mmCIF file of C-alpha atoms in Angstrom:
data_model
loop_
_atom_site.group_PDB
_atom_site.id
_atom_site.type_symbol
_atom_site.label_atom_id
_atom_site.label_comp_id
_atom_site.label_asym_id
_atom_site.label_seq_id
_atom_site.Cartn_x
_atom_site.Cartn_y
_atom_site.Cartn_z
ATOM 1 C CA MET A 1 -5.354 -11.745 12.293
ATOM 2 C CA PRO A 2 -2.951 -9.366 10.422
ATOM 3 C CA MET A 3 -3.273 -7.179 7.951
ATOM 4 C CA ARG A 4 -1.486 -8.817 4.870
ATOM 5 C CA SER A 5 -0.999 -7.674 1.710
ATOM 6 C CA HIS A 6 0.590 -9.697 -1.063
ATOM 7 C CA ARG A 7 0.824 -8.747 -4.582
ATOM 8 C CA ARG A 8 -2.735 -9.519 -5.861
ATOM 9 C CA SER A 9 -2.780 -12.043 -9.097
ATOM 10 C CA ARG A 10 -2.666 -9.524 -12.756
ATOM 11 C CA THR A 11 -6.266 -9.459 -14.379
ATOM 12 C CA GLY A 12 -7.781 -8.172 -17.844
ATOM 13 C CA VAL A 13 -9.061 -4.920 -15.244
ATOM 14 C CA ILE A 14 -5.724 -4.299 -15.015
ATOM 15 C CA THR A 15 -5.563 -2.881 -18.677
ATOM 16 C CA ALA A 16 -8.872 -1.199 -18.350
ATOM 17 C CA GLY A 17 -6.862 0.790 -15.219
ATOM 18 C CA LEU A 18 -4.041 1.192 -17.314
ATOM 19 C CA ALA A 19 -6.483 2.829 -19.719
ATOM 20 C CA VAL A 20 -8.113 5.138 -17.298
ATOM 21 C CA ALA A 21 -4.643 6.358 -16.394
ATOM 22 C CA ALA A 22 -3.922 7.099 -20.117
ATOM 23 C CA ALA A 23 -7.528 8.683 -20.133
ATOM 24 C CA LEU A 24 -6.924 11.137 -16.665
ATOM 25 C CA GLY A 25 -4.465 13.175 -18.567
ATOM 26 C CA THR A 26 -2.364 15.492 -17.094
ATOM 27 C CA ALA A 27 -2.307 16.128 -12.715
ATOM 28 C CA ALA A 28 -2.895 19.989 -12.713
ATOM 29 C CA THR A 29 -5.669 19.222 -15.951
ATOM 30 C CA LEU A 30 -8.075 16.167 -14.373
ATOM 31 C CA LEU A 31 -6.394 16.100 -10.516
ATOM 32 C CA GLY A 32 -5.511 18.673 -9.565
ATOM 33 C CA SER A 33 -1.855 19.987 -7.990
ATOM 34 C CA PHE A 34 -1.332 17.906 -4.479
ATOM 35 C CA ARG A 35 -1.152 20.457 -1.957
ATOM 36 C CA SER A 36 0.735 20.939 1.398
ATOM 37 C CA GLU A 37 2.333 23.954 2.322
ATOM 38 C CA ALA A 38 0.835 24.409 5.739
ATOM 39 C CA ALA A 39 2.425 20.383 6.500
ATOM 40 C CA PRO A 40 5.708 19.647 8.045
ATOM 41 C CA ALA A 41 8.780 18.650 6.640
ATOM 42 C CA VAL A 42 9.090 15.240 6.420
ATOM 43 C CA THR A 43 11.627 12.638 6.203
ATOM 44 C CA LEU A 44 12.007 9.842 3.503
ATOM 45 C CA PRO A 45 13.638 6.504 4.650
ATOM 46 C CA PRO A 46 17.573 5.871 3.736
ATOM 47 C CA VAL A 47 17.903 4.536 0.446
ATOM 48 C CA ASN A 48 19.626 1.309 -0.131
ATOM 49 C CA ALA A 49 19.376 0.650 3.442
ATOM 50 C CA GLY A 50 18.599 -2.861 5.175
ATOM 51 C CA PHE A 51 14.801 -3.669 5.261
ATOM 52 C CA ASP A 52 12.742 -6.096 6.717
ATOM 53 C CA TYR A 53 8.710 -6.464 6.399
ATOM 54 C CA GLN A 54 7.325 -7.207 9.587
ATOM 55 C CA ILE A 55 3.130 -6.959 9.053
ATOM 56 C CA GLY A 56 2.710 -10.556 10.343
ATOM 57 C CA GLY A 57 4.262 -9.224 13.572
ATOM 58 C CA ALA A 58 6.586 -8.202 15.147
ATOM 59 C CA TYR A 59 10.085 -9.184 16.120
ATOM 60 C CA PRO A 60 13.168 -7.839 16.984
ATOM 61 C CA PRO A 61 15.297 -6.510 13.822
ATOM 62 C CA ALA A 62 18.203 -8.524 12.454
ATOM 63 C CA ARG A 63 21.931 -6.353 12.358
ATOM 64 C CA GLY A 64 22.102 -4.680 9.553
ATOM 65 C CA VAL A 65 18.291 -3.709 9.290
ATOM 66 C CA LYS A 66 17.792 -0.060 9.458
ATOM 67 C CA VAL A 67 14.235 0.660 8.036
ATOM 68 C CA VAL A 68 11.221 -2.083 8.698
ATOM 69 C CA THR A 69 7.483 -1.848 8.430
ATOM 70 C CA ARG A 70 4.983 -2.604 10.947
ATOM 71 C CA ASP A 71 0.977 -2.929 10.618
ATOM 72 C CA VAL A 72 -0.457 0.212 13.054
ATOM 73 C CA LYS A 73 -1.452 -2.133 15.911
ATOM 74 C CA GLU A 74 2.650 -2.685 16.416
ATOM 75 C CA SER A 75 4.707 -0.169 17.591
ATOM 76 C CA PRO A 76 7.672 1.136 15.975
ATOM 77 C CA ALA A 77 11.731 -0.429 16.190
ATOM 78 C CA GLU A 78 13.604 1.691 18.531
ATOM 79 C CA GLY A 79 16.116 3.477 16.363
ATOM 80 C CA LEU A 80 14.748 2.653 13.305
ATOM 81 C CA TYR A 81 13.611 3.975 10.138
ATOM 82 C CA ASN A 82 9.739 2.866 10.829
ATOM 83 C CA ILE A 83 6.636 2.531 8.625
ATOM 84 C CA CYS A 84 3.381 1.899 9.580
ATOM 85 C CA TYR A 85 1.213 -0.135 7.053
ATOM 86 C CA VAL A 86 -2.254 0.077 7.426
ATOM 87 C CA ASN A 87 -5.247 -0.848 5.300
ATOM 88 C CA ALA A 88 -6.320 1.794 3.206
ATOM 89 C CA PHE A 89 -8.909 0.284 0.507
ATOM 90 C CA GLN A 90 -10.372 -2.527 1.738
ATOM 91 C CA THR A 91 -12.293 -4.012 5.325
ATOM 92 C CA GLN A 92 -10.169 -6.627 7.600
ATOM 93 C CA GLN A 93 -11.554 -10.114 7.446
ATOM 94 C CA GLU A 94 -15.589 -10.375 8.447
ATOM 95 C CA GLY A 95 -15.106 -10.569 12.865
ATOM 96 C CA ASP A 96 -11.290 -9.174 12.458
ATOM 97 C CA VAL A 97 -10.974 -5.413 14.557
ATOM 98 C CA GLY A 98 -11.607 -2.983 11.343
ATOM 99 C CA GLY A 99 -13.968 -5.975 9.488
ATOM 100 C CA PRO A 100 -17.326 -5.071 7.137
ATOM 101 C CA GLN A 101 -18.947 -4.956 10.540
ATOM 102 C CA ASP A 102 -17.327 -1.986 11.489
ATOM 103 C CA TRP A 103 -17.619 0.295 8.960
ATOM 104 C CA ASP A 104 -20.990 1.909 8.003
ATOM 105 C CA ARG A 105 -22.182 -0.557 4.943
ATOM 106 C CA ASN A 106 -23.421 2.265 2.757
ATOM 107 C CA LEU A 107 -19.046 2.628 2.370
ATOM 108 C CA LEU A 108 -18.732 -1.034 1.644
ATOM 109 C CA LEU A 109 -18.946 -1.410 -2.676
ATOM 110 C CA ARG A 110 -22.022 -3.299 -3.785
ATOM 111 C CA ASP A 111 -22.191 -5.596 -7.273
ATOM 112 C CA GLY A 112 -25.360 -5.327 -9.322
ATOM 113 C CA ASP A 113 -27.572 -7.405 -6.436
ATOM 114 C CA GLY A 114 -26.543 -5.493 -3.729
ATOM 115 C CA THR A 115 -23.818 -8.076 -2.087
ATOM 116 C CA PRO A 116 -21.204 -6.055 -0.857
ATOM 117 C CA VAL A 117 -17.698 -7.331 -3.259
ATOM 118 C CA VAL A 118 -15.199 -9.429 -1.273
ATOM 119 C CA ASP A 119 -11.830 -9.645 -2.502
ATOM 120 C CA PRO A 120 -11.447 -13.490 -2.614
ATOM 121 C CA ASP A 121 -7.482 -13.644 -2.147
ATOM 122 C CA TRP A 122 -7.995 -11.800 1.245
ATOM 123 C CA ASP A 123 -11.533 -12.056 2.530
ATOM 124 C CA GLU A 124 -11.923 -8.508 2.743
ATOM 125 C CA VAL A 125 -14.702 -6.780 1.466
ATOM 126 C CA ILE A 126 -13.934 -3.327 -0.819
ATOM 127 C CA LEU A 127 -14.497 -0.015 0.364
ATOM 128 C CA ASP A 128 -16.517 1.865 -1.744
ATOM 129 C CA ILE A 129 -14.739 5.251 -2.364
ATOM 130 C CA SER A 130 -16.995 5.906 -6.083
ATOM 131 C CA SER A 131 -18.200 9.795 -4.466
ATOM 132 C CA PRO A 132 -16.742 12.563 -3.419
ATOM 133 C CA THR A 133 -18.700 11.814 -0.766
ATOM 134 C CA LYS A 134 -18.119 8.544 0.162
ATOM 135 C CA ARG A 135 -14.117 9.351 0.162
ATOM 136 C CA ASP A 136 -15.143 12.149 2.670
ATOM 137 C CA ARG A 137 -16.477 9.716 5.095
ATOM 138 C CA ILE A 138 -14.021 6.956 4.827
ATOM 139 C CA ALA A 139 -10.715 8.622 4.525
ATOM 140 C CA LYS A 140 -11.817 10.435 7.902
ATOM 141 C CA LYS A 141 -11.930 6.571 9.712
ATOM 142 C CA ILE A 142 -8.840 5.769 8.015
ATOM 143 C CA ASN A 143 -7.010 8.849 8.459
ATOM 144 C CA ALA A 144 -7.345 7.743 11.866
ATOM 145 C CA GLN A 145 -5.291 5.342 11.750
ATOM 146 C CA ILE A 146 -3.131 7.367 10.442
ATOM 147 C CA ASP A 147 -2.823 9.557 13.331
ATOM 148 C CA GLN A 148 -2.358 6.205 15.732
ATOM 149 C CA CYS A 149 1.316 5.816 13.285
ATOM 150 C CA ALA A 150 2.060 9.245 14.335
ATOM 151 C CA ALA A 151 1.451 9.177 17.652
ATOM 152 C CA LYS A 152 3.357 5.963 17.983
ATOM 153 C CA GLY A 153 6.091 7.444 16.651
ATOM 154 C CA PHE A 154 6.100 5.978 13.324
ATOM 155 C CA ASP A 155 7.962 8.390 10.278
ATOM 156 C CA ALA A 156 5.570 7.006 7.302
ATOM 157 C CA VAL A 157 3.204 5.386 6.257
ATOM 158 C CA GLU A 158 2.193 1.973 3.265
ATOM 159 C CA LEU A 159 -1.135 3.075 2.176
ATOM 160 C CA ASP A 160 -2.394 -0.930 1.310
ATOM 161 C CA ASN A 161 -4.138 -1.575 -2.112
ATOM 162 C CA TYR A 162 -3.669 1.355 -3.780
ATOM 163 C CA ASP A 163 -5.116 -1.068 -6.686
ATOM 164 C CA THR A 164 -8.032 -2.435 -5.901
ATOM 165 C CA TYR A 165 -9.310 -0.761 -9.154
ATOM 166 C CA THR A 166 -8.135 -3.939 -10.575
ATOM 167 C CA ARG A 167 -9.638 -6.166 -9.242
ATOM 168 C CA ASP A 168 -11.511 -8.152 -10.966
ATOM 169 C CA VAL A 169 -14.448 -8.000 -8.601
ATOM 170 C CA ALA A 170 -14.385 -4.552 -8.783
ATOM 171 C CA ASP A 171 -16.035 -4.186 -12.076
ATOM 172 C CA GLY A 172 -15.056 -1.283 -12.705
ATOM 173 C CA ARG A 173 -17.077 0.778 -10.354
ATOM 174 C CA ILE A 174 -14.078 2.412 -8.893
ATOM 175 C CA THR A 175 -11.426 3.236 -11.046
ATOM 176 C CA ALA A 176 -7.813 4.827 -11.128
ATOM 177 C CA ARG A 177 -9.940 8.027 -11.158
ATOM 178 C CA HIS A 178 -11.348 7.886 -7.847
ATOM 179 C CA ALA A 179 -8.413 6.072 -6.971
ATOM 180 C CA GLN A 180 -5.984 8.438 -7.357
ATOM 181 C CA LEU A 181 -8.869 11.578 -5.533
ATOM 182 C CA TYR A 182 -9.027 9.250 -2.312
ATOM 183 C CA ILE A 183 -5.581 8.723 -1.553
ATOM 184 C CA ARG A 184 -4.694 12.545 -2.277
ATOM 185 C CA LEU A 185 -6.854 12.494 0.920
ATOM 186 C CA LEU A 186 -5.020 10.563 3.097
ATOM 187 C CA SER A 187 -1.647 11.578 1.626
ATOM 188 C CA ARG A 188 -2.447 15.309 3.027
ATOM 189 C CA HIS A 189 -3.287 14.417 5.857
ATOM 190 C CA ALA A 190 0.101 12.065 6.628
ATOM 191 C CA HIS A 191 1.810 14.452 5.586
ATOM 192 C CA SER A 192 0.274 17.130 8.014
ATOM 193 C CA LYS A 193 1.126 14.652 10.539
ATOM 194 C CA GLY A 194 4.822 14.960 9.305
ATOM 195 C CA LEU A 195 4.819 11.966 8.690
ATOM 196 C CA ALA A 196 5.860 10.038 4.307
ATOM 197 C CA VAL A 197 3.946 8.359 2.149
ATOM 198 C CA GLY A 198 4.816 5.321 0.627
ATOM 199 C CA GLN A 199 2.654 4.163 -2.975
ATOM 200 C CA LYS A 200 1.879 0.486 -2.755
ATOM 201 C CA ASN A 201 2.263 -1.470 -6.071
ATOM 202 C CA THR A 202 0.577 -0.483 -8.578
ATOM 203 C CA VAL A 203 2.793 0.700 -11.170
ATOM 204 C CA GLU A 204 0.132 1.955 -13.741
ATOM 205 C CA LEU A 205 0.125 5.085 -11.556
ATOM 206 C CA ALA A 206 3.134 5.880 -10.378
ATOM 207 C CA TRP A 207 3.802 8.348 -13.331
ATOM 208 C CA ASN A 208 1.362 11.313 -11.392
ATOM 209 C CA ARG A 209 2.629 9.686 -7.965
ATOM 210 C CA LYS A 210 3.902 13.834 -7.241
ATOM 211 C CA ALA A 211 0.309 14.835 -8.153
ATOM 212 C CA ASN A 212 -0.535 12.460 -5.698
ATOM 213 C CA GLY A 213 1.423 13.095 -2.330
ATOM 214 C CA LEU A 214 3.337 10.227 -2.484
ATOM 215 C CA ASP A 215 7.018 9.711 -1.777
ATOM 216 C CA PHE A 216 8.670 6.586 -1.960
ATOM 217 C CA ALA A 217 7.406 3.245 -3.081
ATOM 218 C CA ILE A 218 6.846 -0.291 -1.297
ATOM 219 C CA ALA A 219 6.772 -2.721 -4.249
ATOM 220 C CA GLU A 220 6.012 -6.198 -3.938
ATOM 221 C CA GLU A 221 6.967 -8.724 -6.878
ATOM 222 C CA CYS A 222 8.557 -6.588 -9.139
ATOM 223 C CA GLY A 223 10.793 -8.542 -10.176
ATOM 224 C CA ASP A 224 8.660 -11.723 -10.720
ATOM 225 C CA PRO A 225 9.304 -12.577 -14.229
ATOM 226 C CA ARG A 226 5.478 -12.642 -15.245
ATOM 227 C CA TRP A 227 5.786 -9.036 -15.083
ATOM 228 C CA THR A 228 9.189 -7.531 -14.471
ATOM 229 C CA GLU A 229 8.656 -3.772 -12.953
ATOM 230 C CA CYS A 230 11.166 -3.054 -11.010
ATOM 231 C CA GLY A 231 12.952 -1.123 -13.305
ATOM 232 C CA LYS A 232 9.695 0.839 -14.127
ATOM 233 C CA TYR A 233 9.418 2.107 -9.894
ATOM 234 C CA VAL A 234 13.082 3.343 -10.277
ATOM 235 C CA SER A 235 11.799 5.623 -13.450
ATOM 236 C CA ALA A 236 9.245 7.112 -11.313
ATOM 237 C CA PHE A 237 10.368 7.255 -7.728
ATOM 238 C CA GLY A 238 14.216 7.186 -8.240
ATOM 239 C CA ASP A 239 16.213 5.888 -5.089
ATOM 240 C CA ASN A 240 13.281 6.042 -3.180
ATOM 241 C CA ALA A 241 12.428 2.670 -3.517
ATOM 242 C CA VAL A 242 11.593 -0.578 -1.650
ATOM 243 C CA PHE A 243 11.976 -4.136 -3.114
ATOM 244 C CA ILE A 244 9.884 -7.155 -1.840
ATOM 245 C CA GLU A 245 10.518 -10.642 -2.846
ATOM 246 C CA TYR A 246 8.399 -14.146 -2.468
ATOM 247 C CA THR A 247 10.514 -16.419 -4.744
ATOM 248 C CA ASP A 248 14.423 -17.251 -5.722
ATOM 249 C CA ALA A 249 13.451 -16.487 -9.482
ATOM 250 C CA GLY A 250 11.893 -12.266 -8.252
ATOM 251 C CA MET A 251 14.682 -11.706 -6.029
ATOM 252 C CA GLY A 252 17.467 -12.475 -8.571
ATOM 253 C CA ASN A 253 15.492 -9.802 -11.035
ATOM 254 C CA ALA A 254 14.927 -7.693 -7.927
ATOM 255 C CA CYS A 255 18.276 -7.394 -7.008
ATOM 256 C CA ASP A 256 19.775 -6.353 -10.368
ATOM 257 C CA TYR A 257 18.404 -3.004 -8.197
ATOM 258 C CA ALA A 258 20.219 -3.565 -4.542
ATOM 259 C CA ASP A 259 23.130 -1.217 -5.552
ATOM 260 C CA ARG A 260 20.232 0.994 -5.638
ATOM 261 C CA VAL A 261 17.295 0.287 -3.912
ATOM 262 C CA SER A 262 16.150 -1.877 -0.667
ATOM 263 C CA VAL A 263 15.440 -5.907 -1.305
ATOM 264 C CA VAL A 264 14.730 -7.989 0.946
ATOM 265 C CA ARG A 265 13.267 -11.641 0.456
ATOM 266 C CA ARG A 266 10.438 -12.717 2.704
ATOM 267 C CA ASP A 267 7.886 -15.996 3.012
ATOM 268 C CA VAL A 268 4.609 -15.324 1.824
ATOM 269 C CA GLU A 269 2.897 -15.787 4.929
ATOM 270 C CA VAL A 270 5.705 -12.578 6.565
ATOM 271 C CA ALA A 271 5.985 -14.905 9.603
ATOM 272 C CA GLU A 272 7.187 -13.824 13.021
ATOM 273 C CA SER A 273 11.229 -14.550 13.243
ATOM 274 C CA GLY A 274 11.680 -18.068 14.369
ATOM 275 C CA SER A 275 8.329 -19.247 13.719
ATOM 276 C CA ASP A 276 7.784 -21.996 11.359
ATOM 277 C CA GLY A 277 7.754 -20.626 7.300
ATOM 278 C CA TYR A 278 10.186 -17.647 8.057
ATOM 279 C CA VAL A 279 12.294 -16.682 5.306
ATOM 280 C CA ARG A 280 14.514 -13.581 5.266
ATOM 281 C CA ALA A 281 17.452 -12.491 2.470
ATOM 282 C CA THR A 282 19.161 -10.382 1.010
ATOM 283 C CA CYS A 283 20.958 -9.796 -2.437
#
């Protein structure tokens, strides 16, 4: 099964995540500053460009598309700016490559009974980033995927599930602070490979995006009337943002920013072009 990502349902843990983020204070004081002096220069995606989200399977981009996201298992689209999707905070599903069976069990988050904690939306086990040692070990494995992105010729990476700490099932076992410390390990490595790094969703932490080494935003459903967050991403990232919507209502709100950022409507399953259910539209 291909790696996938969509906005998870909002829960009370979001509020807790916000409180934790606020408690972090300034980046320099509590998390240290992100440094990459020796890293090669990275190129950000062109702003306000035609975009396609192909994480459900690669296919020839439509006319006018200049930026595309594809799964790490795929190859870049020739002649375009290519973003490489990596599931960085959770395993794949049981039995799939990268599923929990391919991870050291000590690196899987566990509940009070010692049972691995599963994100029910995608049946993916949450990775335990709660300690420096575990973060280092997990990052080493994920960085190997980032190396694949670089070797294939991608221009950037999309590190999915940054917001895992907000899941009800996580129950505070991993926090906003853990997520930021961990993503710094990944963004530092990606920058060392010449890859730009996209922040996936998680608008609650956009305020600290520079310290976390995050260069642009990829936001799903920021136009959804339930949260209307597109403006917050623009405030944090300027025009360096991509908005992906799955509903007419969300698309209507996101299109208010279409003169500045990339906006696309896709189907929830991000199906391949020509297959049943495929949807792709622009403002």
